PDB file of C-alpha atoms in Angstrom:
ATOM      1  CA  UNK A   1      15.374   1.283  -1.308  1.00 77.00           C
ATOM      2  CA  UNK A   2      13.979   0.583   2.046  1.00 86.00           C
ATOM      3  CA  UNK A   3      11.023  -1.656   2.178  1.00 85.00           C
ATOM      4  CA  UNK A   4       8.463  -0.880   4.812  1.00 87.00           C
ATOM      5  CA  UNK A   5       7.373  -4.515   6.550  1.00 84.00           C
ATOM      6  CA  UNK A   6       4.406  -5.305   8.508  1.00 79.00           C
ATOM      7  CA  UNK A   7       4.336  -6.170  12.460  1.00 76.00           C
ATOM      8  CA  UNK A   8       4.250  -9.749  13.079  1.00 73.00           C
ATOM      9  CA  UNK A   9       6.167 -10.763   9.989  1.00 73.00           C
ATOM     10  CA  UNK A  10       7.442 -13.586   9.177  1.00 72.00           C
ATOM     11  CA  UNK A  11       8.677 -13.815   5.806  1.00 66.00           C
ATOM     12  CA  UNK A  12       9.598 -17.834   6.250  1.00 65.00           C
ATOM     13  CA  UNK A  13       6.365 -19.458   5.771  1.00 56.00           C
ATOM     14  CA  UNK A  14       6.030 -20.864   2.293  1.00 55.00           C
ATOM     15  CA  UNK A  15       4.211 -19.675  -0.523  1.00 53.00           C
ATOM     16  CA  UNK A  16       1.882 -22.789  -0.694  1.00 57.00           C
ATOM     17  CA  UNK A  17       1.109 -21.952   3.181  1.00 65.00           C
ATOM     18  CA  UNK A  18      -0.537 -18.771   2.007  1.00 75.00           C
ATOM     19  CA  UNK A  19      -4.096 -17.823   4.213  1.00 84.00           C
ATOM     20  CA  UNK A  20      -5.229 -14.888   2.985  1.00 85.00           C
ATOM     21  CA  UNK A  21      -8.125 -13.048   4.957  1.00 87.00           C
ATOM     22  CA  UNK A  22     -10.127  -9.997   4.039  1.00 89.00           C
ATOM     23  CA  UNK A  23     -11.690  -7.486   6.328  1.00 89.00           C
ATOM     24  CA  UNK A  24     -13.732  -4.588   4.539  1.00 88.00           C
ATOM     25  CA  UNK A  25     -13.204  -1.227   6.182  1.00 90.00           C
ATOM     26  CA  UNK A  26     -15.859   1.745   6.838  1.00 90.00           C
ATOM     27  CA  UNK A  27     -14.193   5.019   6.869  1.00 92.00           C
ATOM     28  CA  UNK A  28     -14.882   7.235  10.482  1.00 93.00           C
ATOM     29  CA  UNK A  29     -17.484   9.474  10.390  1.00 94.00           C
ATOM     30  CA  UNK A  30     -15.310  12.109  11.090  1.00 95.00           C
ATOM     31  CA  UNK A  31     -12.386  11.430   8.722  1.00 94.00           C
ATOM     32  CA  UNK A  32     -15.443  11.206   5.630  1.00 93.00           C
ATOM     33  CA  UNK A  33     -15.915  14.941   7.007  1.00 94.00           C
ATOM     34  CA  UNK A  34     -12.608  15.584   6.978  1.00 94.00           C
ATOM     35  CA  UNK A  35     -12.123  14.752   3.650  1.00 92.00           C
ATOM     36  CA  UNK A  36     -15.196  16.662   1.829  1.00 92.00           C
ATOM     37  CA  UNK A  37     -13.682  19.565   3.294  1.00 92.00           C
ATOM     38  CA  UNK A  38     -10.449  18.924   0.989  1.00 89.00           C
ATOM     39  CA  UNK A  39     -12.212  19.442  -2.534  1.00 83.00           C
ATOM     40  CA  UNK A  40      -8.098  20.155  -4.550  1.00 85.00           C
ATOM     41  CA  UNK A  41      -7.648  16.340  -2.807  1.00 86.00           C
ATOM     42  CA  UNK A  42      -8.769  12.834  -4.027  1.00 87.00           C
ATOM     43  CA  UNK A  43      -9.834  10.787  -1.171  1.00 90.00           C
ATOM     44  CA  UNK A  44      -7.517   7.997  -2.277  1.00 90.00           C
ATOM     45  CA  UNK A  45      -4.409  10.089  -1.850  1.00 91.00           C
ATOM     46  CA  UNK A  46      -5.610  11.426   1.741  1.00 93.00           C
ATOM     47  CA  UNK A  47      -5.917   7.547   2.368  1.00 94.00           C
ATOM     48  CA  UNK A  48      -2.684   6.852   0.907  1.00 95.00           C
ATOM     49  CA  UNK A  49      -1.141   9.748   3.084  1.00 95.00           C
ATOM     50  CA  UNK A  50      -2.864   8.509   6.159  1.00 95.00           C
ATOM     51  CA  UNK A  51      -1.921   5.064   5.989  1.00 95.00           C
ATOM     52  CA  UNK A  52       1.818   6.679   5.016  1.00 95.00           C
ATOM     53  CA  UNK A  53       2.040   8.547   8.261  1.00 94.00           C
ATOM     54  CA  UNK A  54       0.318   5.436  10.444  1.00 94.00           C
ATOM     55  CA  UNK A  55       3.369   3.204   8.958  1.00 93.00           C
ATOM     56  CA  UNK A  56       5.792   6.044  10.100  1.00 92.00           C
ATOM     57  CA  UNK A  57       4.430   6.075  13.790  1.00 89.00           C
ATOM     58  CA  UNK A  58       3.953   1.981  13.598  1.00 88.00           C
ATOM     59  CA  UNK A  59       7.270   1.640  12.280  1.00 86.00           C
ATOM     60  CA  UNK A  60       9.294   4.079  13.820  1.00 87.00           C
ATOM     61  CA  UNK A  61      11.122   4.584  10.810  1.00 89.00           C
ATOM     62  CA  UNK A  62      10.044   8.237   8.583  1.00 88.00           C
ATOM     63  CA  UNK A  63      11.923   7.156   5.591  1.00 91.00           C
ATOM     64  CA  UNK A  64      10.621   3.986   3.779  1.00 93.00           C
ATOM     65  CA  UNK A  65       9.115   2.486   0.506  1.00 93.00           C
ATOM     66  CA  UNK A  66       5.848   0.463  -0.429  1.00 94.00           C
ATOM     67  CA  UNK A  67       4.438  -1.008  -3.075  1.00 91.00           C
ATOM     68  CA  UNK A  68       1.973   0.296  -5.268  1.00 90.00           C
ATOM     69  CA  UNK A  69      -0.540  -0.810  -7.513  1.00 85.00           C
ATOM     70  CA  UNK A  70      -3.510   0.395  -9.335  1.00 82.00           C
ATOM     71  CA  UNK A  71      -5.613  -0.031 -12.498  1.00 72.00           C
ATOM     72  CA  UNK A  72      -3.946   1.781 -14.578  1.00 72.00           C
ATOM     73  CA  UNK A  73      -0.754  -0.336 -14.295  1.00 67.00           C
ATOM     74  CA  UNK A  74      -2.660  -3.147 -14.816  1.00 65.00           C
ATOM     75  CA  UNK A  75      -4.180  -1.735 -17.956  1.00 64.00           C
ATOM     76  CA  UNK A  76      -0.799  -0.343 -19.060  1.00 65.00           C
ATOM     77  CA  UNK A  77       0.980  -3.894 -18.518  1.00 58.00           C
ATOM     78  CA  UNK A  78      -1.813  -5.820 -20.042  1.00 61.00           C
ATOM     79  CA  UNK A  79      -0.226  -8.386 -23.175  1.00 56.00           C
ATOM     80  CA  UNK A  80       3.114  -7.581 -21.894  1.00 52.00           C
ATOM     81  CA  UNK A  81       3.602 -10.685 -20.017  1.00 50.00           C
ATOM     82  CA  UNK A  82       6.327 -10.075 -17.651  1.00 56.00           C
ATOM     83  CA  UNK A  83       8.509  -7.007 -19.042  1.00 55.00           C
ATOM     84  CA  UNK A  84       6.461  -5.154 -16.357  1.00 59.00           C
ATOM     85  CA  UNK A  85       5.839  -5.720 -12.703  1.00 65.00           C
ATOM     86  CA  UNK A  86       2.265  -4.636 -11.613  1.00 71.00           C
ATOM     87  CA  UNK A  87       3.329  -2.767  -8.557  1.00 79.00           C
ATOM     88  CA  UNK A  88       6.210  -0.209  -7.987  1.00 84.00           C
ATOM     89  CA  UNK A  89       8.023   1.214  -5.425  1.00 87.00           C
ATOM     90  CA  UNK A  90       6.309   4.383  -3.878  1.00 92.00           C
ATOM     91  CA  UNK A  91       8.733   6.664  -1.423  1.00 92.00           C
ATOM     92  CA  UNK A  92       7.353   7.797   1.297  1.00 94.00           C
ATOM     93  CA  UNK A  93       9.881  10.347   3.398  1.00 90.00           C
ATOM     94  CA  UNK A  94       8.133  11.828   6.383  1.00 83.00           C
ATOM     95  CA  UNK A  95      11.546  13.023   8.533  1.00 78.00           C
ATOM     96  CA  UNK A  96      10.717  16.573   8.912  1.00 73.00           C
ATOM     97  CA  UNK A  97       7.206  16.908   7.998  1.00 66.00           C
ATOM     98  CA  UNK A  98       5.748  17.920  11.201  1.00 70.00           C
ATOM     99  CA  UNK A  99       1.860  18.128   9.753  1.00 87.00           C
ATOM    100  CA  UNK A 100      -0.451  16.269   7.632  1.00 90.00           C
ATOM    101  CA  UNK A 101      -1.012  19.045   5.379  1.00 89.00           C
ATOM    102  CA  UNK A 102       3.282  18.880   4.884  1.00 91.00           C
ATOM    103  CA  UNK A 103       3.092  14.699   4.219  1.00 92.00           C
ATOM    104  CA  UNK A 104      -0.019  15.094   1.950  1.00 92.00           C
ATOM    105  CA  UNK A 105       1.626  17.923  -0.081  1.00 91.00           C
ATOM    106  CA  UNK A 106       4.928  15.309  -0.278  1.00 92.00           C
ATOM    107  CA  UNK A 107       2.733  12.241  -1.027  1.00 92.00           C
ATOM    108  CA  UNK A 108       1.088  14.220  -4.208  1.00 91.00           C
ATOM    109  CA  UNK A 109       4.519  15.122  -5.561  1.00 91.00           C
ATOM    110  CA  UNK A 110       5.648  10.946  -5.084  1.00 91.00           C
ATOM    111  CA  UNK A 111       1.831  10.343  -6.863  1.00 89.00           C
ATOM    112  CA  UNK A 112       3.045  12.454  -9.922  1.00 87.00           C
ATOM    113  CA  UNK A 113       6.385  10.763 -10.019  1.00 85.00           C
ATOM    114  CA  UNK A 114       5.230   7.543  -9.936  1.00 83.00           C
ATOM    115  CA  UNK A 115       1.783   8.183 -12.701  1.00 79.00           C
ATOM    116  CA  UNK A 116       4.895   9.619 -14.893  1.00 76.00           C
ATOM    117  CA  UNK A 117       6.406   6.470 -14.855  1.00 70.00           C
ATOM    118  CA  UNK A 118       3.429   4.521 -14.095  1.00 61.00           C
ATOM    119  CA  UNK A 119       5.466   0.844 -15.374  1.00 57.00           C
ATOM    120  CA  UNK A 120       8.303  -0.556 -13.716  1.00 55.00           C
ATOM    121  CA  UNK A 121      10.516  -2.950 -15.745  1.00 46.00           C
ATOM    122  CA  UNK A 122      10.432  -6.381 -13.970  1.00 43.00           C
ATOM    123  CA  UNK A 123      14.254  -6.045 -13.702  1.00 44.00           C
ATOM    124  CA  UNK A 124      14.283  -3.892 -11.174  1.00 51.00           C
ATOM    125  CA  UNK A 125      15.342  -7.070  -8.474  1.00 47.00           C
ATOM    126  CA  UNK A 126      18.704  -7.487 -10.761  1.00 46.00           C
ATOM    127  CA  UNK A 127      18.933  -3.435 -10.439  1.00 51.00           C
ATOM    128  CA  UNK A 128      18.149  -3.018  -6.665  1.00 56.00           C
ATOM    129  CA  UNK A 129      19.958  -6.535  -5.424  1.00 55.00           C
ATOM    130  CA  UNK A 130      18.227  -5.348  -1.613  1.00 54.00           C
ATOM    131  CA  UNK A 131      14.737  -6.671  -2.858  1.00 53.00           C
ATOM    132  CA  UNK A 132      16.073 -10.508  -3.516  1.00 50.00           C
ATOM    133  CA  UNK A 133      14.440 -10.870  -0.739  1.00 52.00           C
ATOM    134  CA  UNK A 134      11.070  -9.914  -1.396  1.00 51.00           C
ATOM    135  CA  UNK A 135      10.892 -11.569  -5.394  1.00 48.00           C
ATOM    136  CA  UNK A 136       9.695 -15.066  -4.830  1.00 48.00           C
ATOM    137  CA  UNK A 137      11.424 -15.464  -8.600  1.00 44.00           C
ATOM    138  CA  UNK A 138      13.900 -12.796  -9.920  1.00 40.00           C
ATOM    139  CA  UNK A 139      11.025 -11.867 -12.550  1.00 40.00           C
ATOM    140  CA  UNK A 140       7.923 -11.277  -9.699  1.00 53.00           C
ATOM    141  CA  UNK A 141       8.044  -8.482  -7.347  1.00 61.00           C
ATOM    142  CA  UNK A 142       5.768  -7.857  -4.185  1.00 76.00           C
ATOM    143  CA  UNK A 143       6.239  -5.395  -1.773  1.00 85.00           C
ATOM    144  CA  UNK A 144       5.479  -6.501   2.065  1.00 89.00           C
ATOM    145  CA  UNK A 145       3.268  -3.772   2.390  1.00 92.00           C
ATOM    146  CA  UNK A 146       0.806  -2.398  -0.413  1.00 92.00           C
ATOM    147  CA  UNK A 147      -1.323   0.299  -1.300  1.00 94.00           C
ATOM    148  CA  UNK A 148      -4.134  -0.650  -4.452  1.00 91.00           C
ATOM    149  CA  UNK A 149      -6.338   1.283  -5.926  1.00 88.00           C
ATOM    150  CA  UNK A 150      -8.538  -0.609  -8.427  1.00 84.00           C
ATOM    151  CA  UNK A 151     -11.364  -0.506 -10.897  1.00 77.00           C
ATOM    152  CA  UNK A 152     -13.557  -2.369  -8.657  1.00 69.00           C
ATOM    153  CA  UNK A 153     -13.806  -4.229  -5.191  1.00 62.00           C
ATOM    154  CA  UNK A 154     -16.630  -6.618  -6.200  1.00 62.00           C
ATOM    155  CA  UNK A 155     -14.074  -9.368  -6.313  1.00 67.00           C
ATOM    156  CA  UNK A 156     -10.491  -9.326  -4.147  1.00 64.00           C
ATOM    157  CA  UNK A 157      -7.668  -8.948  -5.480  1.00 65.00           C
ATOM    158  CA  UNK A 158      -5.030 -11.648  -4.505  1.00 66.00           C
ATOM    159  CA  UNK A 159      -2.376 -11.233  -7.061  1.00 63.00           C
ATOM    160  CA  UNK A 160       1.380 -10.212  -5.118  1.00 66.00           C
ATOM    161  CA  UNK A 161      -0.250  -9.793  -2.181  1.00 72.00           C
ATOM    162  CA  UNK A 162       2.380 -10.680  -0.011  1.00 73.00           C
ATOM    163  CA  UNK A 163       1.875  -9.372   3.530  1.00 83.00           C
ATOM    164  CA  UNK A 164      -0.203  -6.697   4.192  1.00 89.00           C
ATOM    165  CA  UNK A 165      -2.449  -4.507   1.457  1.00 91.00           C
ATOM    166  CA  UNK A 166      -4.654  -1.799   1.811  1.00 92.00           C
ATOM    167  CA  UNK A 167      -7.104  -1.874  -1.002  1.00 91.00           C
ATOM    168  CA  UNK A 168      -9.615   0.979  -2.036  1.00 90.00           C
ATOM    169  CA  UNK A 169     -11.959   1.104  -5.349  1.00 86.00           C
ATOM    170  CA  UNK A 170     -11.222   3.981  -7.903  1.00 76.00           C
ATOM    171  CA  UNK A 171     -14.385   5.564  -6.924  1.00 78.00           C
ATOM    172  CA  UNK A 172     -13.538   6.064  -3.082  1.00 74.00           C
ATOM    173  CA  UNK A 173     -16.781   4.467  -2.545  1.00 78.00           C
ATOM    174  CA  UNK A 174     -15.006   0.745  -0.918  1.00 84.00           C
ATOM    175  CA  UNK A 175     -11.951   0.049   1.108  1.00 91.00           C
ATOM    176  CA  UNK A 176     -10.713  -3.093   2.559  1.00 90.00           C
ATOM    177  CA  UNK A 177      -7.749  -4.947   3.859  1.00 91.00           C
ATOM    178  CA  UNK A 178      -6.116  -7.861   2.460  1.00 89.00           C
ATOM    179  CA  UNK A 179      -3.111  -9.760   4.755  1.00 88.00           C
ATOM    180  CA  UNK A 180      -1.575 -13.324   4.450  1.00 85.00           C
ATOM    181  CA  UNK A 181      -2.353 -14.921   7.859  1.00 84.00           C
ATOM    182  CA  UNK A 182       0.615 -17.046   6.765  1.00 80.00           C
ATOM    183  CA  UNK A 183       2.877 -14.551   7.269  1.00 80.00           C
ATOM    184  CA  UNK A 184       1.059 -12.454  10.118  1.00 81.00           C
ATOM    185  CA  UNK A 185      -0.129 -13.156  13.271  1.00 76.00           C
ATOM    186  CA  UNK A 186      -3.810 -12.297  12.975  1.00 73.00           C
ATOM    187  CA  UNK A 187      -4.793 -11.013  16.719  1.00 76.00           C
ATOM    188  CA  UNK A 188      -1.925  -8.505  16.206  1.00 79.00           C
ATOM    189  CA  UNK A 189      -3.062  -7.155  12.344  1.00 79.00           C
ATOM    190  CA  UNK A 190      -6.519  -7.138  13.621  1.00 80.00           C
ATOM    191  CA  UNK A 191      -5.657  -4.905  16.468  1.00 85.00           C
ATOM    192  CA  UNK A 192      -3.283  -2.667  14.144  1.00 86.00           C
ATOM    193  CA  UNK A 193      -6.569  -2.329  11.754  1.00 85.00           C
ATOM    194  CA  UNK A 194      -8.817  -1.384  14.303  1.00 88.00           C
ATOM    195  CA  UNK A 195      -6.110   1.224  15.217  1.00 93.00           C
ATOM    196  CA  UNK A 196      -5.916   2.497  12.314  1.00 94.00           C
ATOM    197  CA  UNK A 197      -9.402   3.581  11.835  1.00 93.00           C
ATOM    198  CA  UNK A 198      -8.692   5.430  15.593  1.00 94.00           C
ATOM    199  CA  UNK A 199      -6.084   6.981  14.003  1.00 95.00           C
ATOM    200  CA  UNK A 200      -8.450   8.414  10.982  1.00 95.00           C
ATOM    201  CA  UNK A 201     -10.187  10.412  13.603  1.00 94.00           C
ATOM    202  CA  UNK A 202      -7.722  11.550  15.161  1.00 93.00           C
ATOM    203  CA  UNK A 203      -6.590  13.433  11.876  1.00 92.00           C
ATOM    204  CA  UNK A 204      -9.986  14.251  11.542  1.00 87.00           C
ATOM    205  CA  UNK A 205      -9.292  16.433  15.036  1.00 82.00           C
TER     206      UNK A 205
END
């Protein structure tokens, strides 16, 4: 498992030294377009491949893992204190997809792998030893970067959010950011945000 990180990481600053800072997103014009002309695709999962292929370019790396988290984990893992963790890892493996329409089509197959096995067993840091790193205990897990869909965005969601997470409300209707300025440097995340709502229009192209 290789764990996609943020830009401007540092993954030194304590826990209790935790800023988090919220920035609501409105989609492009264009990429809203975009999507009504996909009616087979949920808006969340052209998001999800979007933000998938910005990582690739930002990261230089095609072949990585985030977390992620939605309702429906939550609702599954509710009572089960921690036998469960509430995100899991999502594979995202871009190599030689050379068009959106090839990453989307791989991004629904890793969607229907993951809702099939929608719970991860909170074991998974003794499993994969790799993620030590990222388990502030051996029984919590949180990704560096995130992708959340929830029930609803009238309220943020803070829990694991560890670095970066891109958070968007089951309905498509909300979106919005959610970083730890402990653990970025907020002039650069900004500036990676704004570019990726450039980068929405371009795919909208």
């Amino acid at each position: 498992m290789e764990p996609a990180v943020p830009p401007f990481w540092n993954d030194n600053s304590r826990l209790e030294n935790s800023q988090f800072v919220i920035l609501d997103l409105s989609l492009p014009f264009e990429f809203e377009a975009f999507v009504n002309t996909k009616s087979d695709c949920r808006k969340s999962d052209l998001l999800l491949t979007a933000f998938s292929a910005f990582l690739a370019r930002l990261t230089a790396n095609d072949n990585f893992d985030i977390g992620y988290s939605s309702f429906e984990i939550d609702e599954e893992t509710e009572g089960l204190g921690n036998l469960f963790s509430r995100q899991v890892p999502f594979r995202v493996d871009a190599g030689e997809l050379v068009t959106f329409a090839d990453l989307s089509e791989s991004i629904k197959e890793e969607m229907d792998l993951v809702k099939a096995n929608l719970t991860f067993s909170r074991d998974i840091v003794i499993r994969y030893p790799q993620l030590k790193s990222l388990s502030d205990t051996e029984e919590k897990l949180s990704f560096p970067i995130v992708f959340r869909e929830t029930a609803s965005l009238d309220k943020p969601n803070l829990l694991n959010v560890r670095g970066l997470t891109f958070e968007t409300s089951d309905d498509d209707s909300t979106h919005r950011w959610i970083y730890d300025a402990g653990k970025i440097q907020c002039e650069g995340i900004e500036r990676l945000i704004g570019n990726f709502s450039t980068f929405l229009k371009n795919i909208a192209q």
